[in-house]
Amino acid sequence: MTTAEFSTLRLERAPGLLRVGLTRGAIGGTVLTELHAALDLAEADPDCRVVALHGADGVFCTGMDFADASEHLGDGGELARVGGEEFLGLLRRFTLAPRVVVSLVDGWTSGGGVGLVAASDFVFATARSQFGLPEALWGLLPCCVLPFLIRRVGFQKAYTMSLSTQSVPAEAAERWHLVDELTERPDTALRTLLARLRRMDAATVADLKRYCRAQWSGSAAGEELALREFARLMADETVARRISDFTTHRKFPWEA
């Protein structure tokens, strides 16, 4: 694909950099396909060292596209597993790609959006940014997010973030190491990082990522468990009804 062929992402090239704008907010099938395609473009460019993700209008990414997911309810979770595999594969690819993935967060991030952040190599966020995992309110779990979130912030922080469903403000996210740098100028932090990374071979980036992933012994088993659990929950009748109620009537699970 060329940059002009993307319908859900806005791509901009600069020396050593591919900027990827998330224009939809939510993550559906087309967004996943195009994020993989964006990485393909970055990896095909020998000069590219960094893929920088950013949102728009105070939203980085809100996670699963319920409208998209509602079209596949009632199939026993089969298509949910396929979608889960594609999303999990994207997060895994973030951690292994021979390009440095940077998330520039300015505003709200939830659900699978937290997964994109957690799997990124660097995260620069503004003070107004917030991060949340509301899945449990719907009868779901952040299945595919947790293997990467635990790797980044540790078990207890990932657990309490999932169980409380409360949003985490930017300052706390930085203390937890979900955010690497809190700044009102994420682009400035990005330029400083890029200047350094352009001196590095892409092969060295790939070697370091592969080596560090190998040090994380629970990777493969945790990811397979995530897929099984996600498919099981998406096949649950209560979860399906809640998603349908929201997409059809804008009714939240906790509303009578």
PDB file of C-alpha atoms in Angstrom:
ATOM      1  CA  MET A   1       0.000   0.000   0.000  1.00  0.00           C
ATOM      2  CA  THR A   2       1.028   3.588  -0.591  1.00  0.00           C
ATOM      3  CA  THR A   3       0.360   6.290   2.000  1.00  0.00           C
ATOM      4  CA  ALA A   4      -2.551   7.584  -0.101  1.00  0.00           C
ATOM      5  CA  GLU A   5      -4.371   4.236   0.050  1.00  0.00           C
ATOM      6  CA  PHE A   6      -4.958   4.262   3.812  1.00  0.00           C
ATOM      7  CA  SER A   7      -8.536   5.049   4.840  1.00  0.00           C
ATOM      8  CA  THR A   8      -8.391   4.866   8.656  1.00  0.00           C
ATOM      9  CA  LEU A   9      -4.866   6.164   9.239  1.00  0.00           C
ATOM     10  CA  ARG A  10      -3.087   9.356   8.224  1.00  0.00           C
ATOM     11  CA  LEU A  11       0.517   8.684   7.254  1.00  0.00           C
ATOM     12  CA  GLU A  12       3.272  11.269   6.957  1.00  0.00           C
ATOM     13  CA  ARG A  13       6.889  10.595   6.056  1.00  0.00           C
ATOM     14  CA  ALA A  14       9.884  12.551   7.299  1.00  0.00           C
ATOM     15  CA  PRO A  15      13.600  11.706   7.283  1.00  0.00           C
ATOM     16  CA  GLY A  16      13.989   8.587   9.416  1.00  0.00           C
ATOM     17  CA  LEU A  17      10.359   8.732  10.532  1.00  0.00           C
ATOM     18  CA  LEU A  18       6.886   7.484   9.644  1.00  0.00           C
ATOM     19  CA  ARG A  19       4.092   9.259  11.513  1.00  0.00           C
ATOM     20  CA  VAL A  20       0.852   7.290  11.837  1.00  0.00           C
ATOM     21  CA  GLY A  21      -2.290   9.183  12.811  1.00  0.00           C
ATOM     22  CA  LEU A  22      -5.135   7.170  14.342  1.00  0.00           C
ATOM     23  CA  THR A  23      -8.116   9.005  12.866  1.00  0.00           C
ATOM     24  CA  ARG A  24     -10.895   6.616  13.936  1.00  0.00           C
ATOM     25  CA  GLY A  25     -10.202   6.444  17.670  1.00  0.00           C
ATOM     26  CA  ALA A  26     -11.411   2.850  17.949  1.00  0.00           C
ATOM     27  CA  ILE A  27      -9.732  -0.304  16.645  1.00  0.00           C
ATOM     28  CA  GLY A  28     -11.657  -2.306  14.066  1.00  0.00           C
ATOM     29  CA  GLY A  29     -10.621  -4.813  11.442  1.00  0.00           C
ATOM     30  CA  THR A  30      -9.619  -2.224   8.851  1.00  0.00           C
ATOM     31  CA  VAL A  31      -7.572  -0.265  11.381  1.00  0.00           C
ATOM     32  CA  LEU A  32      -5.679  -3.420  12.357  1.00  0.00           C
ATOM     33  CA  THR A  33      -4.978  -4.289   8.737  1.00  0.00           C
ATOM     34  CA  GLU A  34      -3.743  -0.785   8.017  1.00  0.00           C
ATOM     35  CA  LEU A  35      -1.536  -0.650  11.124  1.00  0.00           C
ATOM     36  CA  HIS A  36       0.173  -3.825   9.934  1.00  0.00           C
ATOM     37  CA  ALA A  37       0.510  -2.252   6.469  1.00  0.00           C
ATOM     38  CA  ALA A  38       2.037   0.891   7.991  1.00  0.00           C
ATOM     39  CA  LEU A  39       4.667  -1.238   9.692  1.00  0.00           C
ATOM     40  CA  ASP A  40       5.314  -2.946   6.356  1.00  0.00           C
ATOM     41  CA  LEU A  41       6.002   0.466   4.799  1.00  0.00           C
ATOM     42  CA  ALA A  42       8.338   1.433   7.627  1.00  0.00           C
ATOM     43  CA  GLU A  43      10.258  -1.817   7.412  1.00  0.00           C
ATOM     44  CA  ALA A  44      10.567  -1.503   3.624  1.00  0.00           C
ATOM     45  CA  ASP A  45      12.210   1.923   3.991  1.00  0.00           C
ATOM     46  CA  PRO A  46      15.905   1.464   4.871  1.00  0.00           C
ATOM     47  CA  ASP A  47      16.118   5.054   6.132  1.00  0.00           C
ATOM     48  CA  CYS A  48      13.190   4.723   8.554  1.00  0.00           C
ATOM     49  CA  ARG A  49      14.067   4.200  12.207  1.00  0.00           C
ATOM     50  CA  VAL A  50      10.907   5.299  14.024  1.00  0.00           C
ATOM     51  CA  VAL A  51       7.179   4.708  13.667  1.00  0.00           C
ATOM     52  CA  ALA A  52       5.318   7.335  15.716  1.00  0.00           C
ATOM     53  CA  LEU A  53       1.652   6.795  16.562  1.00  0.00           C
ATOM     54  CA  HIS A  54      -0.597   9.689  17.538  1.00  0.00           C
ATOM     55  CA  GLY A  55      -4.298  10.356  17.958  1.00  0.00           C
ATOM     56  CA  ALA A  56      -6.468  13.392  17.312  1.00  0.00           C
ATOM     57  CA  ASP A  57      -8.827  15.771  19.118  1.00  0.00           C
ATOM     58  CA  GLY A  58      -7.865  14.708  22.635  1.00  0.00           C
ATOM     59  CA  VAL A  59      -8.121  10.971  21.959  1.00  0.00           C
ATOM     60  CA  PHE A  60      -5.239   8.601  21.322  1.00  0.00           C
ATOM     61  CA  CYS A  61      -7.196   5.343  20.991  1.00  0.00           C
ATOM     62  CA  THR A  62     -10.344   3.980  22.661  1.00  0.00           C
ATOM     63  CA  GLY A  63      -9.762   0.295  21.944  1.00  0.00           C
ATOM     64  CA  MET A  64     -12.189  -2.191  20.448  1.00  0.00           C
ATOM     65  CA  ASP A  65     -14.661  -0.873  17.899  1.00  0.00           C
ATOM     66  CA  PHE A  66     -17.946  -2.207  19.309  1.00  0.00           C
ATOM     67  CA  ALA A  67     -19.821  -1.420  16.098  1.00  0.00           C
ATOM     68  CA  ASP A  68     -17.378  -3.604  14.211  1.00  0.00           C
ATOM     69  CA  ALA A  69     -17.451  -6.327  16.879  1.00  0.00           C
ATOM     70  CA  SER A  70     -21.257  -6.383  17.021  1.00  0.00           C
ATOM     71  CA  GLU A  71     -21.404  -7.636  13.436  1.00  0.00           C
ATOM     72  CA  HIS A  72     -19.808 -10.912  14.523  1.00  0.00           C
ATOM     73  CA  LEU A  73     -21.697 -11.658  17.724  1.00  0.00           C
ATOM     74  CA  GLY A  74     -23.249 -15.114  17.978  1.00  0.00           C
ATOM     75  CA  ASP A  75     -20.590 -17.028  16.053  1.00  0.00           C
ATOM     76  CA  GLY A  76     -19.248 -18.775  19.147  1.00  0.00           C
ATOM     77  CA  GLY A  77     -16.237 -16.496  19.418  1.00  0.00           C
ATOM     78  CA  GLU A  78     -14.550 -17.796  16.261  1.00  0.00           C
ATOM     79  CA  LEU A  79     -14.139 -14.422  14.563  1.00  0.00           C
ATOM     80  CA  ALA A  80     -13.284 -12.832  17.905  1.00  0.00           C
ATOM     81  CA  ARG A  81     -10.330 -15.184  18.138  1.00  0.00           C
ATOM     82  CA  VAL A  82      -9.260 -14.242  14.610  1.00  0.00           C
ATOM     83  CA  GLY A  83      -9.461 -10.550  15.496  1.00  0.00           C
ATOM     84  CA  GLY A  84      -7.667 -11.213  18.757  1.00  0.00           C
ATOM     85  CA  GLU A  85      -4.872 -12.975  16.909  1.00  0.00           C
ATOM     86  CA  GLU A  86      -4.476 -10.022  14.561  1.00  0.00           C
ATOM     87  CA  PHE A  87      -4.401  -7.507  17.424  1.00  0.00           C
ATOM     88  CA  LEU A  88      -2.081  -9.623  19.543  1.00  0.00           C
ATOM     89  CA  GLY A  89       0.109 -10.111  16.491  1.00  0.00           C
ATOM     90  CA  LEU A  90       0.289  -6.344  16.071  1.00  0.00           C
ATOM     91  CA  LEU A  91       1.375  -5.809  19.676  1.00  0.00           C
ATOM     92  CA  ARG A  92       3.921  -8.611  19.356  1.00  0.00           C
ATOM     93  CA  ARG A  93       5.178  -7.015  16.175  1.00  0.00           C
ATOM     94  CA  PHE A  94       5.648  -3.713  18.000  1.00  0.00           C
ATOM     95  CA  THR A  95       8.011  -5.507  20.374  1.00  0.00           C
ATOM     96  CA  LEU A  96       9.982  -7.252  17.615  1.00  0.00           C
ATOM     97  CA  ALA A  97       9.950  -4.954  14.562  1.00  0.00           C
ATOM     98  CA  PRO A  98      13.327  -3.565  13.437  1.00  0.00           C
ATOM     99  CA  ARG A  99      11.886  -0.086  13.894  1.00  0.00           C
ATOM    100  CA  VAL A 100      11.364   1.840  17.120  1.00  0.00           C
ATOM    101  CA  VAL A 101       7.667   2.329  17.892  1.00  0.00           C
ATOM    102  CA  VAL A 102       6.782   5.526  19.753  1.00  0.00           C
ATOM    103  CA  SER A 103       3.333   6.464  21.064  1.00  0.00           C
ATOM    104  CA  LEU A 104       2.631  10.195  21.332  1.00  0.00           C
ATOM    105  CA  VAL A 105      -0.341  10.473  23.670  1.00  0.00           C
ATOM    106  CA  ASP A 106      -2.336  13.658  24.153  1.00  0.00           C
ATOM    107  CA  GLY A 107      -5.638  12.829  25.824  1.00  0.00           C
ATOM    108  CA  TRP A 108      -7.746   9.758  26.459  1.00  0.00           C
ATOM    109  CA  THR A 109      -6.569   6.170  25.933  1.00  0.00           C
ATOM    110  CA  SER A 110      -8.528   3.075  26.907  1.00  0.00           C
ATOM    111  CA  GLY A 111      -8.817  -0.663  26.338  1.00  0.00           C
ATOM    112  CA  GLY A 112      -6.795  -1.821  23.362  1.00  0.00           C
ATOM    113  CA  GLY A 113      -5.325   1.664  23.094  1.00  0.00           C
ATOM    114  CA  VAL A 114      -3.518   0.945  26.361  1.00  0.00           C
ATOM    115  CA  GLY A 115      -2.204  -2.168  24.624  1.00  0.00           C
ATOM    116  CA  LEU A 116      -0.724  -0.069  21.819  1.00  0.00           C
ATOM    117  CA  VAL A 117       0.935   2.129  24.429  1.00  0.00           C
ATOM    118  CA  ALA A 118       2.210  -0.770  26.533  1.00  0.00           C
ATOM    119  CA  ALA A 119       3.748  -2.520  23.522  1.00  0.00           C
ATOM    120  CA  SER A 120       5.470   0.647  22.288  1.00  0.00           C
ATOM    121  CA  ASP A 121       9.183   1.119  22.811  1.00  0.00           C
ATOM    122  CA  PHE A 122       8.742   4.702  24.018  1.00  0.00           C
ATOM    123  CA  VAL A 123       5.706   6.641  25.230  1.00  0.00           C
ATOM    124  CA  PHE A 124       5.639  10.439  25.418  1.00  0.00           C
ATOM    125  CA  ALA A 125       2.460  11.907  26.916  1.00  0.00           C
ATOM    126  CA  THR A 126       1.010  15.279  27.849  1.00  0.00           C
ATOM    127  CA  ALA A 127      -0.246  16.097  31.339  1.00  0.00           C
ATOM    128  CA  ARG A 128      -3.895  15.898  30.298  1.00  0.00           C
ATOM    129  CA  SER A 129      -3.540  12.291  29.153  1.00  0.00           C
ATOM    130  CA  GLN A 130      -5.384   9.478  30.934  1.00  0.00           C
ATOM    131  CA  PHE A 131      -5.279   5.708  30.588  1.00  0.00           C
ATOM    132  CA  GLY A 132      -8.059   3.264  31.453  1.00  0.00           C
ATOM    133  CA  LEU A 133      -9.073  -0.376  31.191  1.00  0.00           C
ATOM    134  CA  PRO A 134     -12.907  -0.444  31.373  1.00  0.00           C
ATOM    135  CA  GLU A 135     -13.321  -3.984  30.006  1.00  0.00           C
ATOM    136  CA  ALA A 136     -14.539  -5.523  33.280  1.00  0.00           C
ATOM    137  CA  LEU A 137     -17.553  -3.183  33.247  1.00  0.00           C
ATOM    138  CA  TRP A 138     -18.712  -5.004  30.122  1.00  0.00           C
ATOM    139  CA  GLY A 139     -17.995  -8.497  31.433  1.00  0.00           C
ATOM    140  CA  LEU A 140     -14.782  -8.632  29.426  1.00  0.00           C
ATOM    141  CA  LEU A 141     -11.111  -8.693  30.385  1.00  0.00           C
ATOM    142  CA  PRO A 142      -8.180  -6.826  28.817  1.00  0.00           C
ATOM    143  CA  CYS A 143      -6.954 -10.216  27.636  1.00  0.00           C
ATOM    144  CA  CYS A 144      -4.601  -9.215  24.834  1.00  0.00           C
ATOM    145  CA  VAL A 145      -3.423  -6.070  26.604  1.00  0.00           C
ATOM    146  CA  LEU A 146      -2.302  -7.648  29.868  1.00  0.00           C
ATOM    147  CA  PRO A 147       0.718  -9.662  28.633  1.00  0.00           C
ATOM    148  CA  PHE A 148       2.266  -6.424  27.368  1.00  0.00           C
ATOM    149  CA  LEU A 149       1.046  -4.210  30.199  1.00  0.00           C
ATOM    150  CA  ILE A 150       2.466  -6.578  32.819  1.00  0.00           C
ATOM    151  CA  ARG A 151       5.784  -6.561  30.996  1.00  0.00           C
ATOM    152  CA  ARG A 152       5.851  -2.767  31.100  1.00  0.00           C
ATOM    153  CA  VAL A 153       4.438  -1.830  34.528  1.00  0.00           C
ATOM    154  CA  GLY A 154       4.541  -5.072  36.543  1.00  0.00           C
ATOM    155  CA  PHE A 155       1.822  -7.432  37.729  1.00  0.00           C
ATOM    156  CA  GLN A 156       0.239  -5.427  40.562  1.00  0.00           C
ATOM    157  CA  LYS A 157      -0.210  -2.174  38.658  1.00  0.00           C
ATOM    158  CA  ALA A 158      -1.673  -4.016  35.671  1.00  0.00           C
ATOM    159  CA  TYR A 159      -3.950  -6.017  37.966  1.00  0.00           C
ATOM    160  CA  THR A 160      -5.326  -3.049  39.912  1.00  0.00           C
ATOM    161  CA  MET A 161      -5.762  -1.036  36.727  1.00  0.00           C
ATOM    162  CA  SER A 162      -7.848  -3.893  35.284  1.00  0.00           C
ATOM    163  CA  LEU A 163      -9.852  -4.575  38.441  1.00  0.00           C
ATOM    164  CA  SER A 164     -10.642  -0.983  39.419  1.00  0.00           C
ATOM    165  CA  THR A 165     -11.469   0.103  35.834  1.00  0.00           C
ATOM    166  CA  GLN A 166     -10.511   3.606  37.014  1.00  0.00           C
ATOM    167  CA  SER A 167      -8.528   5.886  34.746  1.00  0.00           C
ATOM    168  CA  VAL A 168      -4.881   6.535  35.536  1.00  0.00           C
ATOM    169  CA  PRO A 169      -3.748  10.166  35.147  1.00  0.00           C
ATOM    170  CA  ALA A 170      -0.583  10.950  33.247  1.00  0.00           C
ATOM    171  CA  GLU A 171       1.558  11.689  36.314  1.00  0.00           C
ATOM    172  CA  ALA A 172       0.747   8.301  37.842  1.00  0.00           C
ATOM    173  CA  ALA A 173       1.267   6.600  34.484  1.00  0.00           C
ATOM    174  CA  GLU A 174       4.757   8.069  34.371  1.00  0.00           C
ATOM    175  CA  ARG A 175       5.514   6.825  37.899  1.00  0.00           C
ATOM    176  CA  TRP A 176       4.317   3.376  36.856  1.00  0.00           C
ATOM    177  CA  HIS A 177       6.537   3.518  33.731  1.00  0.00           C
ATOM    178  CA  LEU A 178       3.573   3.216  31.385  1.00  0.00           C
ATOM    179  CA  VAL A 179       4.712   6.650  30.183  1.00  0.00           C
ATOM    180  CA  ASP A 180       8.429   7.240  29.632  1.00  0.00           C
ATOM    181  CA  GLU A 181       8.326  11.022  29.566  1.00  0.00           C
ATOM    182  CA  LEU A 182       5.661  13.519  30.562  1.00  0.00           C
ATOM    183  CA  THR A 183       5.949  16.563  28.326  1.00  0.00           C
ATOM    184  CA  GLU A 184       3.801  19.256  26.778  1.00  0.00           C
ATOM    185  CA  ARG A 185       5.955  18.922  23.665  1.00  0.00           C
ATOM    186  CA  PRO A 186       5.900  15.245  22.647  1.00  0.00           C
ATOM    187  CA  ASP A 187       7.192  16.122  19.172  1.00  0.00           C
ATOM    188  CA  THR A 188      10.286  17.716  20.694  1.00  0.00           C
ATOM    189  CA  ALA A 189      10.975  14.565  22.700  1.00  0.00           C
ATOM    190  CA  LEU A 190      10.450  12.553  19.526  1.00  0.00           C
ATOM    191  CA  ARG A 191      12.938  14.646  17.532  1.00  0.00           C
ATOM    192  CA  THR A 192      15.563  14.289  20.263  1.00  0.00           C
ATOM    193  CA  LEU A 193      15.118  10.513  20.284  1.00  0.00           C
ATOM    194  CA  LEU A 194      15.094  10.274  16.489  1.00  0.00           C
ATOM    195  CA  ALA A 195      18.399  12.143  16.199  1.00  0.00           C
ATOM    196  CA  ARG A 196      20.004   9.433  18.311  1.00  0.00           C
ATOM    197  CA  LEU A 197      18.276   6.468  16.708  1.00  0.00           C
ATOM    198  CA  ARG A 198      19.273   7.501  13.186  1.00  0.00           C
ATOM    199  CA  ARG A 199      22.858   6.714  14.190  1.00  0.00           C
ATOM    200  CA  MET A 200      21.872   3.126  14.957  1.00  0.00           C
ATOM    201  CA  ASP A 201      21.576   0.186  12.546  1.00  0.00           C
ATOM    202  CA  ALA A 202      18.059  -1.200  12.102  1.00  0.00           C
ATOM    203  CA  ALA A 203      19.511  -4.686  12.588  1.00  0.00           C
ATOM    204  CA  THR A 204      20.711  -3.677  16.046  1.00  0.00           C
ATOM    205  CA  VAL A 205      17.210  -2.492  16.949  1.00  0.00           C
ATOM    206  CA  ALA A 206      15.832  -5.875  15.866  1.00  0.00           C
ATOM    207  CA  ASP A 207      18.535  -7.769  17.763  1.00  0.00           C
ATOM    208  CA  LEU A 208      17.871  -5.862  20.984  1.00  0.00           C
ATOM    209  CA  LYS A 209      14.113  -6.338  20.743  1.00  0.00           C
ATOM    210  CA  ARG A 210      14.435 -10.042  20.032  1.00  0.00           C
ATOM    211  CA  TYR A 211      16.904 -10.535  22.881  1.00  0.00           C
ATOM    212  CA  CYS A 212      14.778  -8.629  25.411  1.00  0.00           C
ATOM    213  CA  ARG A 213      11.627 -10.512  24.415  1.00  0.00           C
ATOM    214  CA  ALA A 214      13.459 -13.801  24.952  1.00  0.00           C
ATOM    215  CA  GLN A 215      14.232 -12.643  28.495  1.00  0.00           C
ATOM    216  CA  TRP A 216      10.482 -12.348  29.154  1.00  0.00           C
ATOM    217  CA  SER A 217       9.824 -16.053  29.718  1.00  0.00           C
ATOM    218  CA  GLY A 218       6.026 -15.872  29.914  1.00  0.00           C
ATOM    219  CA  SER A 219       5.464 -14.344  26.475  1.00  0.00           C
ATOM    220  CA  ALA A 220       4.202 -17.268  24.368  1.00  0.00           C
ATOM    221  CA  ALA A 221       2.109 -18.987  27.043  1.00  0.00           C
ATOM    222  CA  GLY A 222       0.522 -15.733  28.187  1.00  0.00           C
ATOM    223  CA  GLU A 223      -0.432 -14.743  24.668  1.00  0.00           C
ATOM    224  CA  GLU A 224      -2.074 -18.098  23.898  1.00  0.00           C
ATOM    225  CA  LEU A 225      -4.061 -17.883  27.136  1.00  0.00           C
ATOM    226  CA  ALA A 226      -5.123 -14.357  26.164  1.00  0.00           C
ATOM    227  CA  LEU A 227      -6.563 -15.553  22.858  1.00  0.00           C
ATOM    228  CA  ARG A 228      -8.504 -18.436  24.404  1.00  0.00           C
ATOM    229  CA  GLU A 229      -9.988 -16.238  27.115  1.00  0.00           C
ATOM    230  CA  PHE A 230     -10.890 -13.436  24.718  1.00  0.00           C
ATOM    231  CA  ALA A 231     -12.729 -15.835  22.397  1.00  0.00           C
ATOM    232  CA  ARG A 232     -14.564 -17.398  25.348  1.00  0.00           C
ATOM    233  CA  LEU A 233     -15.744 -14.059  26.702  1.00  0.00           C
ATOM    234  CA  MET A 234     -16.803 -12.712  23.313  1.00  0.00           C
ATOM    235  CA  ALA A 235     -18.987 -15.815  22.895  1.00  0.00           C
ATOM    236  CA  ASP A 236     -20.762 -15.136  26.201  1.00  0.00           C
ATOM    237  CA  GLU A 237     -24.446 -14.183  25.784  1.00  0.00           C
ATOM    238  CA  THR A 238     -24.347 -11.489  28.465  1.00  0.00           C
ATOM    239  CA  VAL A 239     -21.352  -9.788  26.885  1.00  0.00           C
ATOM    240  CA  ALA A 240     -22.990  -9.998  23.455  1.00  0.00           C
ATOM    241  CA  ARG A 241     -26.173  -8.408  24.784  1.00  0.00           C
ATOM    242  CA  ARG A 242     -24.273  -5.567  26.432  1.00  0.00           C
ATOM    243  CA  ILE A 243     -22.348  -4.784  23.262  1.00  0.00           C
ATOM    244  CA  SER A 244     -25.549  -4.941  21.219  1.00  0.00           C
ATOM    245  CA  ASP A 245     -27.387  -2.656  23.668  1.00  0.00           C
ATOM    246  CA  PHE A 246     -24.595  -0.120  23.414  1.00  0.00           C
ATOM    247  CA  THR A 247     -24.268  -0.137  19.636  1.00  0.00           C
ATOM    248  CA  THR A 248     -28.046  -0.085  19.119  1.00  0.00           C
ATOM    249  CA  HIS A 249     -29.330   2.075  21.985  1.00  0.00           C
ATOM    250  CA  ARG A 250     -26.143   3.686  23.399  1.00  0.00           C
ATOM    251  CA  LYS A 251     -26.982   1.946  26.677  1.00  0.00           C
ATOM    252  CA  PHE A 252     -24.143   1.174  29.077  1.00  0.00           C
ATOM    253  CA  PRO A 253     -24.108  -2.102  31.063  1.00  0.00           C
ATOM    254  CA  TRP A 254     -24.624  -0.338  34.408  1.00  0.00           C
ATOM    255  CA  GLU A 255     -27.684   1.574  33.228  1.00  0.00           C
ATOM    256  CA  ALA A 256     -31.089   0.163  34.175  1.00  0.00           C
TER     257      ALA A 256
END
